């Protein structure tokens, strides 16, 4: 282990002590520095005192709903927040994402998945993604020259498809809600564009996925939206 | 009260009335004839006129006109010179004759008119009374079937008809196949006619009335908003005759329709209320049980991830910690499963008590030993009197009662605080057990709901299903015991169980 490596700080706000202990163990072994809070009040304090790089926030807190805390934090802080909850109701997730959460993970979660989300969140907040070439699996997009390649072969995208892809690349690894995508592309509510969005996604998948019927790069988050996965680059 | 004859008022006259008129005029003339020399012809004319006036009080219009003409003829023939001749001697007698006839006719017309309007008044008053009484009894009816019954009784009373009512199905736009009211009037062909009429009425086409087989007439029941059904009435003589009667009949139908509409809305609203309630309960169950199920699963899954990571599992200390978490998560899952099973035993009514003599002190000791692992930093302070009477109880259920109460206290009170368990038999024949914690207590307004199923004190920490204390109460009450909760003046919750002591 490198001694001088910067340790990113993770704040866990969850009232279940056992969950905190297990998460702490996972994060610490992966070189994160962990702070804990069990209530919204403690969480607020910890954010101001410890300046975490990323927050894991449980929505069911005893003193206040995690959604309320999320809204308050967003009033003054841009720190990445990953919502961590057993509530797998899609409407709650969408509400959390619309209130400013960067991503969400439902319990029970997979440690590898959670760590990947944390990495994405930190990279976004520190703007480490501003490379002119995006790569994921066999997909490669050169943002400067606007060239998209699948398995090293160029694919032609329409203007809408390209702008759609660009939105995903800028938020690579993050879940994007339907309404966010709709606002970004058409500046209109999702309800007006639900069908069109689906069609565009399907067309985009035909061009950037090896098997469009089983998407691996542009995946669906049921009931919430879509996510552009960052896969290891294929040889 | 009102016979069906009541409606038969009209200017209808029968032969009897003509005979009465004839006889009355004849008798009057016969009596007057010998006296005419004494009282004079003019007086006889007046007496005859009076006879007609008296007749006008009870005879119909046409017999009265007959009486008037007869009166004029009799006077002319029998009393005016030349006697026994319709001719006249002087011109003024002719005028007198014509005047007599005119006066009589006018009198007849006036009196019958008064009588008619009086009858109309009386009729409308009686109609109003009938409508009022009908409305009132319909108002008192408190359910659809009661409305049907009252409607049927009144139709029969005032129109002598049997009725059958088909109501609209709640969720589809069709008539229900099973009618209310007189079953003997129900048959499939009748229902078909009713259905056609229902469709016509609901689509806004005329659909006034239809007559089916067996002479049953069907009328739509129109609520202000929609057609709510069809009423079929067996009419022996066709539709009620006469404008008044028809109007009354239609008012009846309208009242029946609006009362039924009202009852249907009430019933629908009540059903919806019940549905909303059960939906809320279902949501509460779902969210609390799913939270309680998924949290330990999340812990187990995170622990497994950590165990799978060589870097963690190679350290014995970390491995030990992970195993502890796995163990407590599995205990938590097991507790939940136990609670759900207990609750379903209670709900299904399959709770059977295996009663044995038991010593409260012994039971408490057992529970405390079992729960050592869950106590963490809480301190237990147990006070048991030396000689406590035995109680008769199902040991395993009472054990579950104590465990649930203690777990509740452990979950909602801060680490390091104490929990006191005290037994006493202050009252003879009673053994009480008090569990007192030093937590924040429960706001007074929530105390009474504490033992309700799925009830969770708002603002309390997450976790818990709202089942534990509900099970406690059910088990205690199954033993014929009592349970109550109160707040300690010094803060903290007191739960007191009372059981009957055995001698």
XYZ file of C-alpha atoms in Angstrom:
738
model
C 0.000 0.000 0.000
C 1.241 3.438 -0.817
C 1.722 5.445 2.318
C 1.189 8.831 0.737
C -1.978 8.051 -1.130
C -4.714 10.571 -0.363
C -7.500 8.976 1.615
C -10.932 10.122 0.543
C -13.312 10.758 3.380
C -16.673 8.971 3.449
C -19.434 9.929 5.859
C -22.000 7.207 6.629
C -25.300 8.546 7.951
C -27.342 5.500 8.983
C -29.051 4.661 12.237
C -28.289 0.946 12.017
C -25.031 0.467 13.929
C -24.419 -2.924 12.353
C -24.708 -1.546 8.846
C -22.292 1.232 9.745
C -19.789 -1.233 11.176
C -19.886 -3.475 8.120
C -19.638 -0.543 5.715
C -16.776 0.923 7.684
C -14.897 -2.326 7.458
C -15.407 -2.505 3.688
C -14.451 1.117 3.108
C -11.438 1.139 5.372
C -9.916 -1.874 3.716
C -10.341 0.041 0.454
C -8.376 3.012 1.725
C -11.204 5.359 2.630
C -11.367 7.302 5.835
C -14.773 6.728 7.438
C -16.896 8.971 9.642
C -20.191 7.858 11.113
C -23.432 9.531 12.114
C -26.619 7.884 13.318
C -29.085 10.766 13.095
C -29.766 13.646 10.740
C -28.535 16.083 13.368
C -25.262 14.230 13.863
C -24.968 13.921 10.099
C -25.280 17.657 9.579
C -22.615 18.233 12.234
C -20.280 15.671 10.712
C -20.583 17.266 7.260
C -19.543 20.663 8.586
C -16.777 19.292 10.815
C -15.203 16.601 8.651
C -15.765 17.837 5.073
C -16.384 14.408 3.601
C -15.671 13.726 -0.091
C -18.769 11.589 -0.372
C -21.787 10.916 1.847
C -23.677 7.624 2.139
C -27.104 8.649 3.366
C -29.815 6.341 4.701
C -33.314 7.717 4.058
C -34.915 6.290 7.198
C -33.361 8.335 9.970
C -34.998 8.540 13.401
C -35.107 12.298 13.877
C -35.741 13.480 10.331
C -36.293 11.977 6.924
C -33.111 11.537 4.925
C -34.841 13.386 2.093
C -35.177 16.480 4.272
C -31.540 16.302 5.289
C -30.621 15.907 1.620
C -32.486 19.082 0.722
C -30.806 21.004 3.539
C -27.334 19.808 2.602
C -27.922 20.772 -1.007
C -28.649 24.346 0.061
C -24.978 24.926 0.702
C -22.973 21.862 -0.220
C -22.218 20.142 -3.521
C -20.632 17.104 -1.854
C -21.619 13.903 -3.694
C -24.412 12.104 -1.866
C -25.257 8.463 -2.477
C -28.597 7.466 -1.035
C -28.455 4.137 0.719
C -31.757 2.656 1.652
C -33.902 -0.416 2.029
C -36.818 1.451 0.561
C -36.784 0.254 -2.989
C -39.771 2.243 -4.043
C -38.875 3.905 -7.326
C -40.780 7.064 -6.528
C -38.643 7.590 -3.410
C -35.500 7.073 -5.475
C -36.609 9.567 -8.095
C -37.511 12.036 -5.371
C -34.066 11.616 -3.834
C -32.316 12.050 -7.189
C -34.426 15.098 -7.997
C -33.634 16.550 -4.553
C -29.973 16.457 -5.426
C -28.724 12.965 -4.641
C -25.990 11.857 -7.030
C -26.847 8.190 -6.986
C -28.554 5.515 -4.994
C -27.885 1.992 -3.795
C -30.581 -0.213 -2.318
C -29.825 -2.484 0.610
C -28.847 -5.256 0.505
C -26.089 -4.080 -1.777
C -23.012 -5.569 -3.291
C -19.759 -4.148 -1.926
C -18.140 -3.964 -5.361
C -21.120 -2.066 -6.768
C -21.124 0.371 -3.866
C -17.393 1.018 -4.203
C -17.827 1.650 -7.928
C -20.566 4.195 -7.240
C -18.395 5.924 -4.658
C -15.509 6.128 -7.168
C -17.804 7.593 -9.842
C -19.212 10.141 -7.422
C -15.771 11.289 -6.286
C -14.444 11.430 -9.833
C -17.387 13.589 -10.900
C -17.082 15.974 -8.027
C -13.350 16.367 -8.570
C -13.802 16.699 -12.351
C -11.399 13.899 -13.084
C -13.358 12.813 -16.137
C -12.486 15.546 -18.501
C -10.583 13.377 -20.891
C -11.484 14.017 -24.533
C -11.905 10.309 -25.178
C -14.501 8.224 -23.367
C -14.048 4.462 -23.271
C -16.272 1.764 -21.851
C -16.012 -1.860 -22.973
C -15.834 -1.840 -26.730
C -17.285 1.653 -27.029
C -15.055 4.614 -27.698
C -16.171 8.224 -28.159
C -13.798 10.991 -29.192
C -15.543 14.086 -27.927
C -13.346 16.572 -29.758
C -13.750 15.026 -33.196
C -17.266 13.741 -32.450
C -16.386 10.269 -33.615
C -18.019 7.242 -32.061
C -16.505 3.801 -32.504
C -17.776 0.360 -31.585
C -15.103 -2.351 -31.750
C -12.838 0.208 -33.429
C -15.334 0.714 -36.241
C -16.954 4.067 -36.653
C -20.733 4.258 -36.174
C -22.904 7.091 -37.458
C -25.110 8.760 -34.857
C -27.852 11.262 -35.530
C -27.630 14.660 -33.831
C -30.151 13.676 -31.117
C -28.474 10.322 -30.535
C -25.100 12.010 -30.165
C -26.370 14.656 -27.749
C -28.095 11.920 -25.768
C -24.865 9.928 -25.633
C -22.948 13.043 -24.633
C -25.242 13.628 -21.670
C -24.571 10.081 -20.529
C -20.819 10.456 -21.031
C -20.726 13.636 -18.958
C -22.486 11.677 -16.217
C -20.759 8.377 -16.873
C -21.493 5.801 -14.188
C -24.293 7.864 -12.675
C -27.970 7.071 -12.869
C -29.910 9.678 -14.851
C -33.646 9.981 -14.267
C -36.028 10.102 -17.209
C -37.028 13.641 -16.333
C -33.397 14.803 -16.132
C -32.634 13.449 -19.605
C -35.838 14.911 -20.995
C -35.069 18.326 -19.535
C -31.508 18.262 -20.870
C -32.462 17.332 -24.425
C -35.888 18.862 -24.984
C -36.194 21.281 -22.057
C -39.589 19.705 -21.518
C -41.133 17.421 -18.894
C -40.635 13.702 -19.307
C -44.368 13.027 -19.593
C -44.320 14.720 -23.014
C -41.371 12.711 -24.270
C -41.597 9.320 -22.582
C -42.203 7.443 -25.809
C -39.670 9.427 -27.878
C -36.992 8.926 -25.229
C -37.535 5.185 -25.273
C -37.237 5.142 -29.071
C -34.013 7.168 -29.050
C -32.480 4.978 -26.367
C -33.370 1.887 -28.395
C -31.797 3.370 -31.531
C -28.691 4.442 -29.653
C -28.338 0.965 -28.213
C -28.490 -0.546 -31.690
C -25.391 1.464 -32.555
C -23.316 1.350 -29.372
C -24.131 -2.060 -27.917
C -22.680 -5.345 -29.114
C -25.996 -7.010 -28.372
C -28.730 -4.336 -28.238
C -31.214 -6.822 -26.740
C -28.917 -7.322 -23.721
C -27.419 -3.864 -23.171
C -24.190 -3.780 -21.211
C -23.105 -0.163 -21.536
C -26.342 1.802 -21.554
C -28.384 -0.012 -18.954
C -31.891 0.506 -17.669
C -32.549 1.345 -14.017
C -36.112 0.041 -13.717
C -38.614 2.772 -12.963
C -35.912 5.399 -12.469
C -33.913 5.985 -15.633
C -30.725 4.905 -17.379
C -27.054 4.589 -16.536
C -23.996 4.573 -18.788
C -21.689 2.006 -17.248
C -17.944 2.394 -17.225
C -16.685 -1.040 -18.195
C -13.093 -2.134 -18.444
C -11.816 -1.257 -21.896
C -11.883 -4.230 -24.250
C -8.646 -5.171 -25.949
C -106.365 5.395 5.060
C -107.287 6.179 1.483
C -109.148 3.519 -0.421
C -108.550 3.063 -4.075
C -112.042 4.578 -4.577
C -110.696 7.852 -3.410
C -109.331 8.397 -6.884
C -112.596 7.729 -8.597
C -113.941 11.228 -8.123
C -115.106 12.617 -11.435
C -118.300 14.002 -12.938
C -119.286 10.449 -13.668
C -123.008 9.972 -13.023
C -124.992 6.823 -12.920
C -128.605 6.088 -13.324
C -129.081 6.081 -9.576
C -128.343 9.812 -9.394
C -130.915 10.594 -12.106
C -133.498 8.558 -10.204
C -132.676 10.394 -6.993
C -133.036 13.719 -8.817
C -136.311 12.611 -10.343
C -137.733 11.302 -7.061
C -136.612 14.349 -5.073
C -138.150 16.828 -7.501
C -141.264 14.666 -7.760
C -141.641 14.407 -3.977
C -141.146 18.133 -3.482
C -143.674 18.884 -6.182
C -146.121 16.337 -4.646
C -145.803 17.930 -1.206
C -146.092 21.441 -2.593
C -149.026 20.776 -4.852
C -151.779 20.851 -2.188
C -150.136 23.840 -0.541
C -149.717 25.908 -3.676
C -153.029 27.678 -3.102
C -151.894 28.805 0.308
C -148.292 29.776 -0.309
C -148.527 30.893 -3.878
C -146.852 29.781 -7.081
C -143.732 31.857 -6.580
C -142.981 30.251 -3.214
C -143.427 26.799 -4.730
C -140.904 27.821 -7.383
C -138.476 28.845 -4.614
C -139.027 25.601 -2.709
C -138.319 23.624 -5.880
C -135.215 25.716 -6.383
C -134.157 24.884 -2.834
C -134.650 21.195 -3.578
C -132.269 21.514 -6.526
C -129.807 23.423 -4.316
C -129.914 20.604 -1.753
C -129.414 18.036 -4.517
C -126.427 20.052 -5.752
C -124.650 19.193 -2.519
C -124.219 15.553 -3.421
C -125.207 14.851 -7.042
C -123.063 14.977 -10.118
C -123.184 17.669 -12.754
C -125.392 15.996 -15.353
C -128.067 14.669 -12.933
C -128.178 18.195 -11.511
C -128.776 19.727 -14.912
C -131.442 17.104 -15.418
C -132.938 18.130 -12.054
C -132.818 21.806 -13.047
C -134.647 21.224 -16.287
C -137.111 18.886 -14.616
C -137.670 21.497 -11.952
C -138.497 24.161 -14.540
C -140.829 21.800 -16.386
C -142.594 20.634 -13.225
C -143.106 24.172 -12.040
C -144.528 25.229 -15.386
C -146.673 22.139 -15.835
C -148.100 21.660 -12.384
C -148.108 25.096 -10.810
C -148.338 27.744 -13.459
C -151.446 28.629 -15.267
C -152.586 27.070 -17.443
C -152.190 24.073 -15.166
C -151.157 20.740 -16.637
C -149.906 22.519 -19.679
C -146.470 23.713 -20.682
C -147.853 26.777 -22.331
C -148.040 30.161 -20.665
C -150.864 32.653 -20.268
C -148.968 35.807 -19.747
C -145.670 36.872 -21.240
C -144.226 37.560 -17.757
C -144.797 33.906 -16.827
C -142.604 32.958 -19.722
C -139.885 35.256 -18.362
C -140.391 33.820 -14.896
C -139.995 30.325 -16.355
C -136.833 31.217 -18.231
C -135.458 33.066 -15.170
C -136.204 30.071 -12.972
C -134.406 27.767 -15.373
C -131.428 30.116 -15.658
C -131.147 30.632 -11.901
C -131.323 26.895 -11.312
C -128.703 26.159 -13.955
C -126.394 28.906 -12.659
C -126.880 27.655 -9.122
C -126.071 24.127 -10.196
C -122.976 25.259 -12.053
C -121.781 27.369 -9.129
C -122.321 24.719 -6.525
C -120.724 21.951 -8.575
C -117.773 24.223 -9.301
C -117.251 24.903 -5.626
C -117.552 21.240 -4.911
C -115.112 20.398 -7.660
C -112.453 22.803 -6.521
C -112.993 21.603 -3.000
C -112.456 18.042 -4.155
C -109.355 19.069 -6.083
C -108.030 20.791 -2.979
C -108.848 17.823 -0.845
C -107.255 15.501 -3.403
C -104.064 17.466 -3.640
C -103.915 17.718 0.122
C -104.324 14.013 0.447
C -101.788 13.451 -2.302
C -99.385 15.695 -0.443
C -100.009 13.775 2.760
C -99.342 10.504 0.979
C -96.155 11.910 -0.573
C -95.062 13.379 2.743
C -95.578 10.119 4.598
C -93.841 8.209 1.839
C -90.890 10.602 1.833
C -90.621 10.383 5.583
C -90.628 6.609 5.702
C -88.119 6.517 2.845
C -85.938 8.963 4.738
C -85.970 6.686 7.760
C -84.834 3.710 5.697
C -81.185 3.103 6.457
C -80.034 0.641 3.834
C -80.722 -0.277 0.237
C -82.781 -3.295 1.229
C -84.812 -1.264 3.721
C -85.516 1.360 1.051
C -86.687 -1.400 -1.273
C -88.976 -2.810 1.384
C -90.565 0.535 2.245
C -90.956 1.367 -1.454
C -92.627 -1.985 -2.127
C -95.027 -1.631 0.796
C -96.077 1.866 -0.214
C -96.558 1.038 -3.878
C -98.754 -1.829 -2.856
C -100.748 0.273 -0.401
C -101.475 3.169 -2.730
C -101.528 1.571 -6.137
C -102.196 -2.033 -5.262
C -99.149 -3.105 -7.250
C -96.250 -5.471 -6.715
C -92.837 -4.111 -7.633
C -89.480 -5.547 -8.610
C -86.304 -3.445 -8.756
C -83.121 -4.087 -10.730
C -80.158 -1.991 -9.682
C -77.157 -0.997 -11.784
C -74.045 -3.070 -11.109
C -71.453 -1.136 -9.152
C -68.529 -1.541 -11.474
C -70.061 -2.159 -14.839
C -72.651 -0.447 -16.903
C -75.263 -3.150 -16.722
C -78.150 -4.226 -14.566
C -77.704 -6.760 -11.815
C -79.397 -10.007 -12.636
C -80.776 -10.403 -9.135
C -83.626 -8.031 -8.331
C -84.886 -6.618 -5.085
C -88.513 -6.855 -4.179
C -91.070 -9.351 -5.340
C -89.252 -12.349 -6.766
C -92.338 -13.693 -8.477
C -92.239 -10.766 -10.890
C -88.680 -11.574 -11.906
C -87.921 -13.585 -14.986
C -85.285 -13.447 -17.672
C -87.485 -11.946 -20.378
C -88.507 -9.205 -17.975
C -84.873 -8.566 -17.151
C -84.124 -8.244 -20.868
C -86.822 -5.611 -21.291
C -85.463 -3.819 -18.216
C -81.942 -3.957 -19.633
C -83.014 -2.430 -22.930
C -84.837 0.333 -21.085
C -81.803 0.844 -18.840
C -79.523 1.256 -21.843
C -81.959 3.709 -23.451
C -82.313 5.726 -20.270
C -78.581 5.822 -19.541
C -77.697 6.878 -23.051
C -80.148 9.739 -22.803
C -82.638 8.319 -25.258
C -86.257 8.669 -24.234
C -86.702 5.397 -22.365
C -89.817 6.605 -20.567
C -91.451 3.305 -19.891
C -91.738 -0.138 -21.374
C -94.152 -2.938 -20.873
C -92.801 -6.436 -20.708
C -94.525 -9.802 -20.756
C -97.112 -10.522 -18.051
C -98.169 -6.876 -18.155
C -95.242 -5.680 -16.034
C -94.406 -2.036 -16.741
C -90.787 -0.960 -16.367
C -89.718 2.561 -15.441
C -86.186 3.938 -15.245
C -84.980 5.067 -11.804
C -83.219 8.342 -12.504
C -80.854 9.851 -10.014
C -79.788 13.421 -10.895
C -76.440 12.015 -12.055
C -77.297 8.723 -13.697
C -79.771 5.961 -14.217
C -79.408 3.812 -11.150
C -81.763 1.033 -12.068
C -85.137 -0.054 -13.349
C -88.329 -0.633 -11.410
C -90.874 -3.078 -12.742
C -94.462 -2.864 -11.559
C -97.306 -5.219 -12.233
C -100.204 -3.002 -13.312
C -103.485 -4.871 -13.655
C -105.282 -2.010 -15.364
C -102.429 -0.500 -17.323
C -100.879 2.749 -16.237
C -102.593 4.604 -13.394
C -105.519 6.478 -14.896
C -106.079 10.156 -14.327
C -103.568 12.958 -14.365
C -103.368 13.258 -10.577
C -102.834 9.606 -10.026
C -100.197 9.425 -12.740
C -98.398 12.390 -11.193
C -98.422 10.768 -7.787
C -97.149 7.562 -9.304
C -94.281 9.378 -11.002
C -93.445 11.222 -7.787
C -93.218 7.840 -6.081
C -90.773 6.608 -8.711
C -88.687 9.791 -8.369
C -88.565 9.477 -4.590
C -87.606 5.810 -4.839
C -84.846 6.701 -7.311
C -83.366 9.529 -5.288
C -83.514 7.595 -2.005
C -81.835 4.604 -3.625
C -79.244 6.939 -5.149
C -78.517 8.324 -1.717
C -78.157 4.874 -0.133
C -75.940 3.656 -2.970
C -73.618 6.666 -2.573
C -73.408 6.088 1.179
C -72.626 2.416 0.666
C -69.979 3.170 -1.961
C -68.375 5.812 0.263
C -68.259 3.387 3.171
C -66.737 0.648 1.045
C -64.135 3.075 -0.224
C -63.332 4.154 3.334
C -62.793 0.558 4.384
C -60.653 -0.054 1.339
C -58.531 3.012 2.019
C -58.046 1.866 5.580
C -56.947 -1.635 4.647
C -54.694 -0.234 1.946
C -52.983 2.015 4.494
C -52.577 -0.908 6.865
C -51.136 -2.990 4.051
C -48.658 -0.231 3.218
C -47.645 0.029 6.874
C -47.118 -3.724 7.094
C -45.190 -3.773 3.868
C -42.855 -0.939 4.736
C -42.139 -2.042 8.315
C -41.739 -5.716 7.523
C -39.678 -5.041 4.427
C -37.396 -2.711 6.363
C -36.979 -5.228 9.142
C -36.340 -8.043 6.698
C -33.942 -6.228 4.435
C -31.774 -4.612 7.081
C -30.402 -7.875 8.506
C -30.093 -9.220 4.973
C -28.067 -6.137 4.044
C -25.840 -6.732 7.067
C -25.353 -10.380 6.149
C -24.598 -9.508 2.558
C -22.091 -6.806 3.556
C -20.493 -9.209 6.021
C -20.159 -11.857 3.327
C -18.550 -9.302 0.998
C -16.059 -8.506 3.727
C -15.364 -12.174 4.407
C -14.748 -12.708 0.713
C -12.143 -9.988 0.730
C -8.795 -11.592 1.556
C -7.515 -8.383 3.066
C -10.217 -8.442 5.756
C -10.703 -12.120 6.387
C -7.013 -12.724 6.879
C -7.138 -10.652 10.065
C -8.520 -12.817 12.894
C -9.898 -9.823 14.777
C -11.882 -8.563 11.787
C -13.074 -12.080 11.039
C -14.361 -12.382 14.595
C -16.190 -9.060 14.266
C -17.788 -10.121 10.995
C -18.951 -13.372 12.578
C -20.508 -11.440 15.475
C -22.404 -9.250 13.012
C -23.567 -12.305 11.102
C -24.785 -13.886 14.306
C -26.709 -10.850 15.512
C -28.208 -10.293 12.067
C -29.441 -13.867 12.028
C -30.858 -13.453 15.550
C -32.659 -10.343 14.356
C -34.093 -12.175 11.359
C -35.151 -15.029 13.591
C -36.886 -12.618 15.980
C -38.798 -11.124 13.111
C -39.861 -14.517 11.834
C -40.936 -15.478 15.362
C -42.995 -12.314 15.700
C -44.676 -12.818 12.355
C -45.463 -16.424 13.244
C -46.795 -15.409 16.675
C -48.972 -12.765 15.101
C -50.394 -15.186 12.572
C -51.115 -17.639 15.377
C -53.044 -14.906 17.199
C -54.829 -13.750 14.061
C -55.832 -17.223 12.991
C -57.290 -17.951 16.421
C -55.060 -21.000 16.758
C -53.482 -19.756 19.970
C -53.685 -22.598 22.495
C -52.339 -22.143 25.988
C -50.282 -24.868 27.538
C -50.943 -23.809 31.122
C -48.498 -24.795 33.839
C -47.685 -23.497 37.276
C -44.795 -21.114 36.962
C -42.673 -18.971 39.162
C -42.304 -15.427 37.885
C -38.789 -15.096 39.302
C -37.773 -18.249 37.503
C -39.207 -16.961 34.214
C -37.483 -13.602 34.492
C -34.181 -15.329 35.232
C -34.583 -17.515 32.166
C -35.314 -14.581 29.883
C -32.446 -12.490 31.212
C -30.053 -15.387 30.628
C -31.311 -15.765 27.031
C -30.978 -12.095 26.310
C -27.487 -11.570 27.719
C -26.096 -11.256 24.228
C -28.481 -8.458 23.267
C -28.047 -6.287 26.350
C -24.889 -4.472 25.211
C -24.373 -1.595 27.615
C -27.797 -1.684 29.233
C -27.925 -2.641 32.897
C -30.696 -4.847 34.210
C -31.884 -4.383 37.749
C -34.126 -7.197 38.931
C -36.164 -7.032 42.150
C -38.090 -10.152 43.062
C -39.828 -10.617 46.452
C -38.878 -13.726 48.369
C -42.241 -15.417 48.309
C -44.244 -14.681 45.205
C -47.382 -16.710 44.503
C -47.251 -18.923 41.445
C -49.201 -18.066 38.328
C -50.738 -20.429 35.842
C -49.372 -19.606 32.447
C -47.942 -20.840 29.200
C -44.222 -20.490 29.894
C -43.172 -20.083 26.291
C -45.723 -17.339 25.651
C -44.875 -15.379 28.800
C -41.208 -15.760 27.919
C -41.980 -14.192 24.528
C -43.903 -11.409 26.289
C -40.897 -10.536 28.449
C -38.472 -10.774 25.547
C -40.576 -8.453 23.402
C -40.939 -5.874 26.180
C -37.216 -5.980 26.944
C -36.237 -5.754 23.285
C -38.502 -2.778 22.921
C -36.809 -1.115 25.880
C -33.334 -1.965 24.569
C -34.149 -0.588 21.146
C -35.595 2.735 22.225
C -33.460 3.694 25.212
C -29.906 5.039 25.145
C -26.956 2.742 25.734
C -25.797 2.612 29.333
C -29.206 3.280 30.860
C -30.800 0.832 33.221
C -33.929 -1.270 32.964
C -35.716 -2.366 36.135
C -37.798 -5.487 36.383
C -39.877 -5.637 39.542
C -42.376 -8.253 40.624
C -44.923 -7.709 43.386
C -48.194 -8.951 44.773
C -49.522 -5.720 46.208
C -53.068 -6.972 45.861
C -53.934 -10.386 47.118
C -54.551 -12.912 44.341
C -52.625 -10.807 41.869
C -49.044 -10.924 40.701
C -47.701 -7.932 38.871
C -44.539 -7.468 36.891
C -43.262 -3.996 36.103
C -40.635 -3.196 33.494
C -39.328 0.326 33.821
C -36.787 1.890 31.462
C -34.914 5.180 31.569
C -35.441 6.249 28.001
C -37.396 9.182 26.660
C -40.790 7.653 27.446
C -43.722 7.859 25.026
C -45.746 11.046 24.402
C -49.027 10.766 26.315
C -51.202 10.859 23.205
C -49.478 7.773 21.791
C -49.601 5.690 24.981
C -53.030 4.254 24.297
C -51.976 3.090 20.833
C -48.765 1.475 22.005
C -50.146 -2.056 21.884
C -51.890 -1.710 18.540
C -50.712 -3.819 15.675
C -48.282 -2.046 13.325
C -48.528 1.120 15.383
C -45.235 2.916 15.660
C -44.738 6.084 17.646
C -44.121 8.823 15.087
C -40.548 10.084 15.115
C -39.170 6.964 16.761
C -36.050 5.385 15.339
C -36.382 3.136 12.341
C -36.498 -0.573 12.854
C -39.221 -2.545 14.527
C -42.364 -3.762 12.875
C -44.990 -2.560 15.306
C -45.716 -6.214 16.026
C -43.806 -6.863 19.256
C -46.034 -5.046 21.746
C -49.201 -6.078 19.918
C -48.145 -9.689 20.461
C -47.402 -8.886 24.108
C -50.914 -7.639 24.690
C -52.542 -10.527 22.854
C -50.538 -13.093 24.850
C -51.163 -11.380 28.192
C -54.868 -11.070 27.513
C -55.025 -14.700 26.423
C -53.947 -15.494 29.991
C -56.717 -13.336 31.414
C -54.110 -10.818 32.494
C -53.885 -7.056 32.082
C -51.268 -4.833 30.569
C -50.862 -1.092 30.787
C -48.270 1.483 29.836
C -47.500 4.769 31.506
C -44.738 7.331 31.697
C -42.536 7.551 34.774
C -42.520 11.000 36.381
C -38.735 10.845 36.171
C -38.881 9.950 32.475
C -38.969 6.499 30.971
C -41.686 4.066 30.094
C -43.363 1.759 32.585
C -45.089 -1.367 31.359
C -47.036 -3.249 33.976
C -48.373 -6.770 33.588
C -50.861 -8.214 36.018
C -51.738 -11.891 36.308
C -54.053 -13.819 38.551
C -52.170 -15.625 41.311
C -52.729 -19.307 42.031
C -53.200 -20.369 45.630
